[in-house]
Amino acid sequence: MPSKEHTRTAVVIEDDDDVRDLLHTVLTGAGFRVHTAPAGLAGVEMVRRLMPDVVTLDVGLPDIDGFEVAERIRRFSTTFIVMLTARAHPSDEKRGFEAGADRYLRKPFRPAELRRHIQEGMAAADA
C-alpha cells in the first residue's frame, strides 16, 4: 500500500466510458489516485500537468491515436505507459513499443493481468 507521503497517480486515456470506468476501479483498488481523459490531446495535457506514475492508453481515440499520444508524452515524461487496445496485429504492437509504450495489452484484458504489469513496472522504476 502506498504511503500517504506519495500516493501513486495514474492517468487513464480512454474514450469508451465502460472501459474507462473499469480502469478507474481497477487502478483505484490498486492504490492509485486516478484521473481520466476521454481523448488524446486532453490526456497529453493531463499527463504534462500531473506527471503520473502510470498511464493507460487506448490506441483508438477520437482526436489523435494512442501512438501519437505516447510519442508526445515521451517528449517530456518517463511515466510507465500501458497501451490497452483491441488492435492485435503484431505490427500494431511493434508500433506501440516504438511510440514509447512500456507494455502492450490486448482487449479484452483481465484486471489482474493489468495490475501485474503495473506492479512489475513500478518495481522496476523503484529499483
Coordinates of C-alpha atoms in Angstrom, one line a residue:
M1 CA 0.0 0.0 0.0
P2 CA 1.5 3.4 -0.9
S3 CA 2.4 5.7 1.9
K4 CA 0.4 8.9 2.5
E5 CA 3.5 10.9 1.5
H6 CA 3.3 9.7 -2.1
T7 CA 0.0 8.3 -3.3
R8 CA 0.8 7.0 -6.8
T9 CA -1.1 8.7 -9.6
A10 CA -2.5 7.2 -12.8
V11 CA -4.0 8.8 -15.9
V12 CA -6.4 6.8 -18.0
I13 CA -6.7 7.9 -21.6
E14 CA -9.7 6.0 -23.0
D15 CA -12.8 7.1 -25.0
D16 CA -15.0 4.2 -24.1
D17 CA -17.0 5.1 -20.9
D18 CA -17.3 1.5 -19.7
V19 CA -13.6 0.7 -20.2
R20 CA -12.6 4.0 -18.6
D21 CA -14.8 3.2 -15.6
L22 CA -13.4 -0.3 -15.3
L23 CA -9.8 1.0 -15.4
H24 CA -10.6 3.7 -12.8
T25 CA -12.0 1.0 -10.5
V26 CA -9.0 -1.4 -11.0
L27 CA -6.4 1.3 -10.5
T28 CA -8.2 2.9 -7.5
G29 CA -8.3 -0.6 -6.0
A30 CA -4.6 -0.9 -6.6
G31 CA -4.0 2.3 -4.5
F32 CA -3.7 4.9 -7.3
R33 CA -5.3 8.3 -7.4
V34 CA -6.9 8.1 -10.9
H35 CA -7.6 10.9 -13.4
T36 CA -9.3 10.2 -16.7
A37 CA -9.3 11.8 -20.1
P38 CA -11.7 10.7 -23.0
A39 CA -9.3 11.9 -25.8
G40 CA -5.7 12.0 -26.7
L41 CA -4.9 15.7 -26.6
A42 CA -6.6 16.2 -23.2
G43 CA -4.7 13.1 -22.0
V44 CA -1.3 14.5 -23.1
E45 CA -2.1 17.8 -21.2
M46 CA -3.3 15.9 -18.1
V47 CA 0.0 13.9 -18.1
R48 CA 2.0 17.1 -18.5
R49 CA 0.2 18.7 -15.6
L50 CA 0.1 15.7 -13.2
M51 CA 3.3 13.8 -14.1
P52 CA 1.7 10.5 -13.1
D53 CA 3.4 7.2 -12.2
V54 CA 1.3 5.3 -14.7
V55 CA -0.7 6.0 -17.9
T56 CA -3.1 3.6 -19.5
L57 CA -3.6 4.4 -23.1
D58 CA -6.1 3.3 -25.8
V59 CA -5.0 3.4 -29.4
G60 CA -8.3 4.2 -31.0
L61 CA -9.1 7.7 -29.7
P62 CA -11.4 10.3 -31.3
D63 CA -8.8 13.0 -32.0
I64 CA -5.2 11.7 -32.2
D65 CA -4.4 8.0 -31.9
G66 CA -2.7 6.4 -29.0
F67 CA 0.6 6.0 -30.9
E68 CA 0.8 9.8 -31.3
V69 CA -0.2 10.3 -27.7
A70 CA 2.6 8.1 -26.5
E71 CA 5.1 9.9 -28.7
R72 CA 4.0 13.2 -27.3
I73 CA 4.2 12.0 -23.7
R74 CA 7.7 10.6 -24.3
R75 CA 8.9 14.1 -25.2
F76 CA 8.6 15.2 -21.6
S77 CA 8.0 12.2 -19.4
T78 CA 9.3 8.7 -18.5
T79 CA 6.0 7.6 -17.0
F80 CA 5.1 3.9 -17.3
I81 CA 2.8 3.6 -20.3
V82 CA 0.5 0.6 -20.8
M83 CA -1.3 0.6 -24.1
L84 CA -4.6 -1.2 -23.9
T85 CA -6.1 -1.9 -27.3
A86 CA -8.2 -4.2 -29.4
R87 CA -5.6 -4.0 -32.2
A88 CA -3.9 -7.4 -32.1
H89 CA -1.7 -7.3 -35.2
P90 CA 2.0 -7.7 -34.4
S91 CA 2.8 -4.5 -36.4
D92 CA 0.5 -2.5 -34.1
E93 CA 2.3 -3.9 -31.0
K94 CA 5.7 -3.1 -32.6
R95 CA 4.4 0.4 -33.4
G96 CA 3.2 0.8 -29.8
F97 CA 6.6 0.0 -28.4
E98 CA 8.3 2.2 -30.9
A99 CA 6.0 5.1 -29.9
G100 CA 7.1 4.7 -26.2
A101 CA 4.7 2.1 -24.6
D102 CA 6.3 0.0 -21.8
R103 CA 3.6 -2.7 -22.1
Y104 CA 1.0 -3.5 -24.8
L105 CA -2.1 -5.4 -23.6
R106 CA -4.9 -6.5 -25.9
K107 CA -8.6 -6.0 -25.0
P108 CA -10.3 -7.7 -23.5
F109 CA -7.8 -7.9 -20.7
R110 CA -8.0 -9.3 -17.2
P111 CA -7.8 -6.7 -14.4
A112 CA -5.3 -9.0 -12.6
E113 CA -3.1 -9.0 -15.7
L114 CA -3.2 -5.2 -15.8
R115 CA -2.3 -4.9 -12.1
R116 CA 0.6 -7.4 -12.5
H117 CA 2.1 -5.4 -15.4
I118 CA 1.8 -2.2 -13.5
Q119 CA 3.3 -3.7 -10.3
E120 CA 6.2 -5.0 -12.4
G121 CA 6.7 -1.6 -14.0
M122 CA 6.5 0.2 -10.6
A123 CA 9.0 -2.3 -9.1
A124 CA 11.4 -1.7 -11.9
A125 CA 11.1 2.1 -11.6
D126 CA 11.7 1.9 -7.8
A127 CA 14.8 -0.3 -8.3

